[in-house]
């Protein structure tokens, strides 16, 4: 239900890219890069048949900030803003990473 509300609250379009840039800015990143890959990966090692459709293409977003344990905790709180009390953060009014659910049911990240 929360994910449905998040998707309804965010308009489709470039706003999702803006959210990822705001997250990088809030984390004090000095570099942000986007890469579109049209590669289709093999599905011989996926965890389940339903994941076969999610092996490409992909949009990658990179920034050079360090992901803290608290960042992991906040990411797990779907639809619960964690920056409201931080007046200096760019993305304090958004839902940030959750906006990517416009593009995928299976977002992932590496830190």
Tab-separated table of N, CA, C and O in Angstrom:
chain	number	residue	atom	x	y	z
A	1	UNK	N	0.820	-1.202	0.000
A	1	UNK	CA	0.000	0.000	0.000
A	1	UNK	C	0.863	1.264	0.000
A	1	UNK	O	0.565	2.221	-0.682
A	2	UNK	N	1.918	1.256	0.815
A	2	UNK	CA	2.803	2.423	0.846
A	2	UNK	C	3.433	2.683	-0.515
A	2	UNK	O	3.552	3.822	-0.945
A	3	UNK	N	3.876	1.605	-1.178
A	3	UNK	CA	4.490	1.784	-2.491
A	3	UNK	C	3.492	2.363	-3.481
A	3	UNK	O	3.836	3.225	-4.280
A	4	UNK	N	2.265	1.905	-3.422
A	4	UNK	CA	1.221	2.440	-4.309
A	4	UNK	C	1.051	3.939	-4.064
A	4	UNK	O	0.970	4.729	-5.002
A	5	UNK	N	1.023	4.345	-2.802
A	5	UNK	CA	0.886	5.762	-2.467
A	5	UNK	C	2.085	6.576	-2.952
A	5	UNK	O	1.933	7.692	-3.432
A	6	UNK	N	3.279	6.013	-2.820
A	6	UNK	CA	4.485	6.718	-3.270
A	6	UNK	C	4.417	6.963	-4.771
A	6	UNK	O	4.656	8.076	-5.245
A	7	UNK	N	4.068	5.924	-5.513
A	7	UNK	CA	3.994	6.060	-6.970
A	7	UNK	C	2.917	7.063	-7.362
A	7	UNK	O	3.096	7.859	-8.286
A	8	UNK	N	1.820	7.080	-6.646
A	8	UNK	CA	0.754	8.042	-6.949
A	8	UNK	C	1.167	9.472	-6.611
A	8	UNK	O	0.746	10.418	-7.260
A	9	UNK	N	1.996	9.656	-5.566
A	9	UNK	CA	2.418	10.988	-5.142
A	9	UNK	C	3.438	11.606	-6.096
A	9	UNK	O	3.531	12.820	-6.211
A	10	UNK	N	4.237	10.782	-6.751
A	10	UNK	CA	5.277	11.271	-7.644
A	10	UNK	C	4.781	11.284	-9.074
A	10	UNK	O	4.311	10.263	-9.572
A	11	UNK	N	4.929	12.389	-9.764
A	11	UNK	CA	4.599	12.387	-11.189
A	11	UNK	C	5.677	11.602	-11.937
A	11	UNK	O	6.822	11.552	-11.519
A	12	UNK	N	5.282	10.978	-13.032
A	12	UNK	CA	6.279	10.304	-13.860
A	12	UNK	C	7.079	11.359	-14.608
A	12	UNK	O	6.575	12.422	-14.923
A	13	UNK	N	8.318	11.063	-14.877
A	13	UNK	CA	9.163	11.986	-15.606
A	13	UNK	C	10.516	12.139	-14.955
A	13	UNK	O	10.967	11.256	-14.235
A	14	UNK	N	11.166	13.268	-15.163
A	14	UNK	CA	12.538	13.449	-14.683
A	14	UNK	C	12.653	13.607	-13.162
A	14	UNK	O	13.759	13.615	-12.642
A	15	UNK	N	11.549	13.714	-12.455
A	15	UNK	CA	11.602	13.904	-11.003
A	15	UNK	C	12.389	12.787	-10.308
A	15	UNK	O	13.088	13.042	-9.340
A	16	UNK	N	12.292	11.561	-10.806
A	16	UNK	CA	13.012	10.460	-10.173
A	16	UNK	C	14.531	10.672	-10.265
A	16	UNK	O	15.250	10.392	-9.309
A	17	UNK	N	15.001	11.180	-11.384
A	17	UNK	CA	16.430	11.493	-11.505
A	17	UNK	C	16.813	12.602	-10.532
A	17	UNK	O	17.872	12.551	-9.903
A	18	UNK	N	15.947	13.600	-10.402
A	18	UNK	CA	16.202	14.689	-9.447
A	18	UNK	C	16.314	14.157	-8.027
A	18	UNK	O	17.150	14.623	-7.246
A	19	UNK	N	15.471	13.198	-7.669
A	19	UNK	CA	15.520	12.622	-6.326
A	19	UNK	C	16.856	11.928	-6.074
A	19	UNK	O	17.434	12.045	-4.999
A	20	UNK	N	17.351	11.199	-7.066
A	20	UNK	CA	18.635	10.524	-6.902
A	20	UNK	C	19.781	11.533	-6.798
A	20	UNK	O	20.718	11.329	-6.012
A	21	UNK	N	19.688	12.637	-7.533
A	21	UNK	CA	20.693	13.696	-7.423
A	21	UNK	C	20.618	14.362	-6.049
A	21	UNK	O	21.645	14.644	-5.425
A	22	UNK	N	19.403	14.596	-5.547
A	22	UNK	CA	19.246	15.178	-4.207
A	22	UNK	C	19.830	14.261	-3.138
A	22	UNK	O	20.484	14.727	-2.199
A	23	UNK	N	19.607	12.964	-3.269
A	23	UNK	CA	20.178	12.023	-2.305
A	23	UNK	C	21.698	12.111	-2.299
A	23	UNK	O	22.331	12.099	-1.239
A	24	UNK	N	22.293	12.201	-3.483
A	24	UNK	CA	23.742	12.318	-3.583
A	24	UNK	C	24.219	13.625	-2.955
A	24	UNK	O	25.213	13.644	-2.224
A	25	UNK	N	23.493	14.703	-3.198
A	25	UNK	CA	23.844	16.001	-2.620
A	25	UNK	C	23.767	15.958	-1.089
A	25	UNK	O	24.673	16.423	-0.400
A	26	UNK	N	22.708	15.365	-0.570
A	26	UNK	CA	22.553	15.265	0.879
A	26	UNK	C	23.665	14.432	1.518
A	26	UNK	O	24.053	14.667	2.657
A	27	UNK	N	24.181	13.462	0.772
A	27	UNK	CA	25.247	12.598	1.278
A	27	UNK	C	26.633	13.212	1.048
A	27	UNK	O	27.642	12.590	1.325
A	28	UNK	N	26.660	14.446	0.522
A	28	UNK	CA	27.899	15.183	0.256
A	28	UNK	C	28.730	14.558	-0.863
A	28	UNK	O	29.955	14.631	-0.862
A	29	UNK	N	28.077	13.941	-1.824
A	29	UNK	CA	28.779	13.397	-2.981
A	29	UNK	C	29.325	14.533	-3.825
A	29	UNK	O	28.718	15.603	-3.915
A	30	UNK	N	30.451	14.306	-4.455
A	30	UNK	CA	31.016	15.303	-5.360
A	30	UNK	C	30.861	14.871	-6.819
A	30	UNK	O	31.107	15.661	-7.728
A	31	UNK	N	30.462	13.616	-7.026
A	31	UNK	CA	30.278	13.074	-8.371
A	31	UNK	C	28.952	12.324	-8.426
A	31	UNK	O	28.634	11.554	-7.519
A	32	UNK	N	28.182	12.566	-9.474
A	32	UNK	CA	26.953	11.814	-9.739
A	32	UNK	C	26.974	11.456	-11.219
A	32	UNK	O	27.198	12.326	-12.061
A	33	UNK	N	26.750	10.193	-11.508
A	33	UNK	CA	26.755	9.739	-12.902
A	33	UNK	C	25.557	8.824	-13.149
A	33	UNK	O	25.160	8.060	-12.268
A	34	UNK	N	25.011	8.883	-14.354
A	34	UNK	CA	23.934	7.988	-14.771
A	34	UNK	C	24.415	7.214	-15.994
A	34	UNK	O	25.110	7.767	-16.851
A	35	UNK	N	24.049	5.959	-16.069
A	35	UNK	CA	24.404	5.115	-17.200
A	35	UNK	C	23.185	4.284	-17.590
A	35	UNK	O	22.563	3.652	-16.722
A	36	UNK	N	22.841	4.312	-18.844
A	36	UNK	CA	21.763	3.473	-19.365
A	36	UNK	C	22.417	2.288	-20.062
A	36	UNK	O	23.248	2.467	-20.950
A	37	UNK	N	22.057	1.095	-19.635
A	37	UNK	CA	22.572	-0.125	-20.247
A	37	UNK	C	21.426	-0.867	-20.915
A	37	UNK	O	20.402	-1.133	-20.278
A	38	UNK	N	21.598	-1.200	-22.165
A	38	UNK	CA	20.588	-1.962	-22.891
A	38	UNK	C	20.898	-3.459	-22.877
A	38	UNK	O	20.219	-4.248	-23.515
A	39	UNK	N	21.921	-3.829	-22.115
A	39	UNK	CA	22.356	-5.220	-22.048
A	39	UNK	C	21.283	-6.113	-21.415
A	39	UNK	O	20.651	-5.736	-20.438
A	40	UNK	N	21.098	-7.271	-21.971
A	40	UNK	CA	20.182	-8.275	-21.422
A	40	UNK	C	21.064	-9.388	-20.839
A	40	UNK	O	21.780	-10.066	-21.575
A	41	UNK	N	21.033	-9.565	-19.525
A	41	UNK	CA	21.872	-10.561	-18.866
A	41	UNK	C	21.233	-11.947	-18.941
A	41	UNK	O	20.015	-12.080	-19.066
A	42	UNK	N	22.069	-12.965	-18.838
A	42	UNK	CA	21.577	-14.343	-18.826
A	42	UNK	C	20.735	-14.562	-17.571
A	42	UNK	O	20.951	-13.925	-16.546
A	43	UNK	N	19.781	-15.473	-17.648
A	43	UNK	CA	18.919	-15.724	-16.497
A	43	UNK	C	19.141	-17.111	-15.899
A	43	UNK	O	18.307	-17.621	-15.168
A	44	UNK	N	20.293	-17.698	-16.153
A	44	UNK	CA	20.573	-19.044	-15.646
A	44	UNK	C	20.845	-19.089	-14.148
A	44	UNK	O	20.772	-20.153	-13.534
A	45	UNK	N	21.137	-17.949	-13.521
A	45	UNK	CA	21.469	-17.976	-12.095
A	45	UNK	C	20.551	-17.103	-11.236
A	45	UNK	O	20.926	-16.735	-10.128
A	46	UNK	N	19.367	-16.784	-11.730
A	46	UNK	CA	18.454	-15.955	-10.941
A	46	UNK	C	17.826	-16.787	-9.826
A	46	UNK	O	17.768	-18.024	-9.900
A	47	UNK	N	17.366	-16.118	-8.784
A	47	UNK	CA	16.805	-16.804	-7.623
A	47	UNK	C	15.459	-17.462	-7.899
A	47	UNK	O	15.054	-18.363	-7.185
A	48	UNK	N	14.755	-16.981	-8.911
A	48	UNK	CA	13.457	-17.548	-9.244
A	48	UNK	C	13.049	-17.166	-10.653
A	48	UNK	O	13.530	-16.174	-11.203
A	49	UNK	N	12.162	-17.946	-11.238
A	49	UNK	CA	11.714	-17.721	-12.613
A	49	UNK	C	11.148	-16.320	-12.826
A	49	UNK	O	11.310	-15.733	-13.893
A	50	UNK	N	10.475	-15.770	-11.820
A	50	UNK	CA	9.865	-14.449	-11.961
A	50	UNK	C	10.899	-13.341	-12.174
A	50	UNK	O	10.564	-12.264	-12.641
A	51	UNK	N	12.145	-13.607	-11.824
A	51	UNK	CA	13.196	-12.597	-11.995
A	51	UNK	C	13.799	-12.603	-13.396
A	51	UNK	O	14.606	-11.732	-13.730
A	52	UNK	N	13.408	-13.547	-14.227
A	52	UNK	CA	13.945	-13.604	-15.594
A	52	UNK	C	13.707	-12.306	-16.357
A	52	UNK	O	14.565	-11.864	-17.125
A	53	UNK	N	12.559	-11.688	-16.163
A	53	UNK	CA	12.225	-10.456	-16.883
A	53	UNK	C	13.003	-9.243	-16.401
A	53	UNK	O	12.956	-8.182	-17.024
A	54	UNK	N	13.711	-9.355	-15.296
A	54	UNK	CA	14.394	-8.214	-14.699
A	54	UNK	C	15.904	-8.247	-14.918
A	54	UNK	O	16.659	-7.679	-14.146
A	55	UNK	N	16.354	-8.881	-15.982
A	55	UNK	CA	17.782	-9.026	-16.234
A	55	UNK	C	18.317	-8.003	-17.222
A	55	UNK	O	19.400	-8.140	-17.746
A	56	UNK	N	17.578	-6.960	-17.483
A	56	UNK	CA	18.026	-5.893	-18.354
A	56	UNK	C	16.855	-5.400	-19.171
A	56	UNK	O	15.831	-6.069	-19.220
A	57	UNK	N	16.972	-4.267	-19.772
A	57	UNK	CA	18.006	-3.245	-19.613
A	57	UNK	C	17.960	-2.594	-18.221
A	57	UNK	O	17.081	-2.910	-17.429
A	58	UNK	N	18.890	-1.647	-17.979
A	58	UNK	CA	18.985	-1.066	-16.638
A	58	UNK	C	19.438	0.393	-16.694
A	58	UNK	O	20.109	0.812	-17.636
A	59	UNK	N	19.059	1.135	-15.667
A	59	UNK	CA	19.571	2.478	-15.436
A	59	UNK	C	20.412	2.415	-14.176
A	59	UNK	O	19.934	1.993	-13.122
A	60	UNK	N	21.671	2.811	-14.289
A	60	UNK	CA	22.572	2.832	-13.141
A	60	UNK	C	22.769	4.277	-12.713
A	60	UNK	O	22.898	5.177	-13.540
A	61	UNK	N	22.797	4.480	-11.414
A	61	UNK	CA	23.103	5.792	-10.844
A	61	UNK	C	24.259	5.606	-9.874
A	61	UNK	O	24.187	4.781	-8.968
A	62	UNK	N	25.320	6.366	-10.063
A	62	UNK	CA	26.508	6.276	-9.217
A	62	UNK	C	26.753	7.620	-8.548
A	62	UNK	O	26.575	8.668	-9.165
A	63	UNK	N	27.151	7.576	-7.274
A	63	UNK	CA	27.718	8.764	-6.640
A	63	UNK	C	28.852	8.308	-5.742
A	63	UNK	O	28.947	7.134	-5.374
A	64	UNK	N	29.730	9.231	-5.373
A	64	UNK	CA	30.930	8.867	-4.622
A	64	UNK	C	30.796	9.055	-3.113
A	64	UNK	O	31.792	9.066	-2.398
A	65	UNK	N	29.580	9.153	-2.614
A	65	UNK	CA	29.373	9.289	-1.171
A	65	UNK	C	29.443	7.921	-0.495
A	65	UNK	O	29.270	6.883	-1.127
A	66	UNK	N	29.679	7.938	0.803
A	66	UNK	CA	29.719	6.709	1.592
A	66	UNK	C	28.332	6.420	2.139
A	66	UNK	O	27.676	7.300	2.690
A	67	UNK	N	27.899	5.194	1.985
A	67	UNK	CA	26.585	4.759	2.457
A	67	UNK	C	26.750	4.243	3.877
A	67	UNK	O	27.478	3.285	4.119
A	68	UNK	N	26.109	4.876	4.841
A	68	UNK	CA	26.273	4.525	6.251
A	68	UNK	C	25.247	3.473	6.689
A	68	UNK	O	24.233	3.268	6.006
A	69	UNK	N	25.468	2.829	7.833
A	69	UNK	CA	24.459	1.894	8.357
A	69	UNK	C	23.098	2.570	8.544
A	69	UNK	O	22.066	1.969	8.287
A	70	UNK	N	23.096	3.834	8.939
A	70	UNK	CA	21.824	4.558	9.104
A	70	UNK	C	21.117	4.735	7.757
A	70	UNK	O	19.899	4.700	7.665
A	71	UNK	N	21.906	4.953	6.696
A	71	UNK	CA	21.318	5.063	5.363
A	71	UNK	C	20.586	3.777	4.983
A	71	UNK	O	19.503	3.810	4.418
A	72	UNK	N	21.187	2.635	5.305
A	72	UNK	CA	20.529	1.352	5.037
A	72	UNK	C	19.218	1.244	5.811
A	72	UNK	O	18.203	0.803	5.282
A	73	UNK	N	19.247	1.649	7.074
A	73	UNK	CA	18.035	1.604	7.912
A	73	UNK	C	16.945	2.499	7.325
A	73	UNK	O	15.781	2.107	7.257
A	74	UNK	N	17.301	3.701	6.929
A	74	UNK	CA	16.318	4.635	6.373
A	74	UNK	C	15.740	4.128	5.060
A	74	UNK	O	14.559	4.324	4.784
A	75	UNK	N	16.566	3.477	4.262
A	75	UNK	CA	16.093	2.942	2.990
A	75	UNK	C	15.045	1.853	3.211
A	75	UNK	O	14.106	1.716	2.438
A	76	UNK	N	15.185	1.120	4.280
A	76	UNK	CA	14.235	0.043	4.587
A	76	UNK	C	12.885	0.578	5.055
A	76	UNK	O	11.892	-0.147	5.037
A	77	UNK	N	12.820	1.837	5.451
A	77	UNK	CA	11.567	2.452	5.906
A	77	UNK	C	10.852	3.054	4.713
A	77	UNK	O	10.906	4.246	4.466
A	78	UNK	N	10.178	2.208	3.966
A	78	UNK	CA	9.529	2.642	2.730
A	78	UNK	C	8.490	3.718	3.011
A	78	UNK	O	7.573	3.525	3.799
A	79	UNK	N	8.674	4.873	2.371
A	79	UNK	CA	7.693	5.943	2.458
A	79	UNK	C	7.698	6.731	3.749
A	79	UNK	O	6.794	7.491	4.020
A	80	UNK	N	8.750	6.593	4.555
A	80	UNK	CA	8.829	7.345	5.801
A	80	UNK	C	10.013	8.296	5.711
A	80	UNK	O	11.157	7.884	5.815
A	81	UNK	N	9.743	9.554	5.503
A	81	UNK	CA	10.808	10.542	5.356
A	81	UNK	C	11.679	10.571	6.601
A	81	UNK	O	11.185	10.622	7.717
A	82	UNK	N	13.001	10.534	6.407
A	82	UNK	CA	13.925	10.534	7.538
A	82	UNK	C	14.727	11.822	7.620
A	82	UNK	O	15.544	11.975	8.500
A	83	UNK	N	14.522	12.755	6.709
A	83	UNK	CA	15.317	13.979	6.655
A	83	UNK	C	14.531	15.217	7.062
A	83	UNK	O	15.033	16.320	6.948
A	84	UNK	N	13.312	15.040	7.527
A	84	UNK	CA	12.473	16.200	7.821
A	84	UNK	C	13.105	17.153	8.830
A	84	UNK	O	12.948	18.358	8.730
A	85	UNK	N	13.834	16.600	9.804
A	85	UNK	CA	14.417	17.454	10.845
A	85	UNK	C	15.747	18.059	10.414
A	85	UNK	O	16.297	18.905	11.099
A	86	UNK	N	16.287	17.643	9.268
A	86	UNK	CA	17.576	18.131	8.797
A	86	UNK	C	17.352	19.265	7.803
A	86	UNK	O	17.195	19.049	6.609
A	87	UNK	N	17.353	20.475	8.281
A	87	UNK	CA	17.018	21.632	7.458
A	87	UNK	C	17.995	21.874	6.315
A	87	UNK	O	17.642	22.514	5.324
A	88	UNK	N	19.229	21.359	6.428
A	88	UNK	CA	20.221	21.608	5.386
A	88	UNK	C	20.148	20.611	4.238
A	88	UNK	O	20.855	20.771	3.253
A	89	UNK	N	19.303	19.606	4.332
A	89	UNK	CA	19.255	18.597	3.273
A	89	UNK	C	18.355	19.033	2.134
A	89	UNK	O	17.266	19.545	2.343
A	90	UNK	N	18.837	18.807	0.929
A	90	UNK	CA	18.096	19.174	-0.278
A	90	UNK	C	16.792	18.394	-0.374
A	90	UNK	O	15.757	18.928	-0.727
A	91	UNK	N	16.879	17.091	-0.091
A	91	UNK	CA	15.733	16.212	-0.298
A	91	UNK	C	14.863	15.999	0.917
A	91	UNK	O	14.171	14.998	1.008
A	92	UNK	N	14.846	16.948	1.845
A	92	UNK	CA	14.130	16.716	3.100
A	92	UNK	C	12.616	16.604	2.932
A	92	UNK	O	11.941	16.092	3.804
A	93	UNK	N	12.065	17.055	1.803
A	93	UNK	CA	10.617	16.976	1.605
A	93	UNK	C	10.213	15.843	0.677
A	93	UNK	O	9.041	15.580	0.498
A	94	UNK	N	11.198	15.180	0.078
A	94	UNK	CA	10.886	14.113	-0.870
A	94	UNK	C	10.953	12.743	-0.225
A	94	UNK	O	11.260	12.601	0.953
A	95	UNK	N	10.663	11.760	-1.032
A	95	UNK	CA	10.755	10.381	-0.578
A	95	UNK	C	11.927	9.683	-1.254
A	95	UNK	O	12.080	8.478	-1.153
A	96	UNK	N	12.732	10.457	-1.945
A	96	UNK	CA	14.006	10.008	-2.459
A	96	UNK	C	13.996	8.727	-3.247
A	96	UNK	O	13.322	8.600	-4.259
A	97	UNK	N	14.778	7.784	-2.766
A	97	UNK	CA	14.996	6.535	-3.482
A	97	UNK	C	13.694	5.811	-3.800
A	97	UNK	O	13.576	5.151	-4.829
A	98	UNK	N	12.694	5.955	-2.944
A	98	UNK	CA	11.412	5.275	-3.170
A	98	UNK	C	10.768	5.676	-4.496
A	98	UNK	O	9.943	4.931	-5.031
A	99	UNK	N	11.139	6.816	-5.032
A	99	UNK	CA	10.548	7.253	-6.294
A	99	UNK	C	10.928	6.348	-7.459
A	99	UNK	O	10.258	6.345	-8.487
A	100	UNK	N	11.982	5.542	-7.326
A	100	UNK	CA	12.395	4.671	-8.427
A	100	UNK	C	11.395	3.546	-8.683
A	100	UNK	O	11.484	2.865	-9.703
A	101	UNK	N	10.440	3.364	-7.789
A	101	UNK	CA	9.424	2.340	-8.015
A	101	UNK	C	8.530	2.675	-9.209
A	101	UNK	O	7.743	1.853	-9.639
A	102	UNK	N	8.670	3.875	-9.759
A	102	UNK	CA	8.013	4.192	-11.034
A	102	UNK	C	8.626	3.369	-12.157
A	102	UNK	O	7.974	3.087	-13.147
A	103	UNK	N	9.909	3.031	-12.020
A	103	UNK	CA	10.638	2.371	-13.093
A	103	UNK	C	10.788	0.874	-12.912
A	103	UNK	O	10.994	0.164	-13.882
A	104	UNK	N	10.780	0.405	-11.671
A	104	UNK	CA	11.067	-1.009	-11.437
A	104	UNK	C	10.377	-1.520	-10.182
A	104	UNK	O	10.133	-0.757	-9.246
A	105	UNK	N	10.100	-2.796	-10.176
A	105	UNK	CA	9.600	-3.455	-8.974
A	105	UNK	C	10.762	-4.022	-8.173
A	105	UNK	O	10.590	-4.474	-7.048
A	106	UNK	N	11.952	-4.018	-8.763
A	106	UNK	CA	13.117	-4.648	-8.147
A	106	UNK	C	14.298	-3.673	-8.139
A	106	UNK	O	15.290	-3.874	-8.835
A	107	UNK	N	14.214	-2.575	-7.361
A	107	UNK	CA	15.372	-1.679	-7.291
A	107	UNK	C	16.478	-2.355	-6.489
A	107	UNK	O	16.211	-3.195	-5.626
A	108	UNK	N	17.704	-2.019	-6.802
A	108	UNK	CA	18.832	-2.584	-6.050
A	108	UNK	C	19.938	-1.552	-5.975
A	108	UNK	O	19.976	-0.600	-6.738
A	109	UNK	N	20.835	-1.765	-5.042
A	109	UNK	CA	21.969	-0.850	-4.896
A	109	UNK	C	23.161	-1.621	-4.370
A	109	UNK	O	23.031	-2.690	-3.775
A	110	UNK	N	24.330	-1.071	-4.603
A	110	UNK	CA	25.595	-1.641	-4.145
A	110	UNK	C	26.320	-0.556	-3.387
A	110	UNK	O	26.387	0.587	-3.819
A	111	UNK	N	26.854	-0.911	-2.237
A	111	UNK	CA	27.615	0.052	-1.447
A	111	UNK	C	28.883	-0.608	-0.951
A	111	UNK	O	28.940	-1.783	-0.713
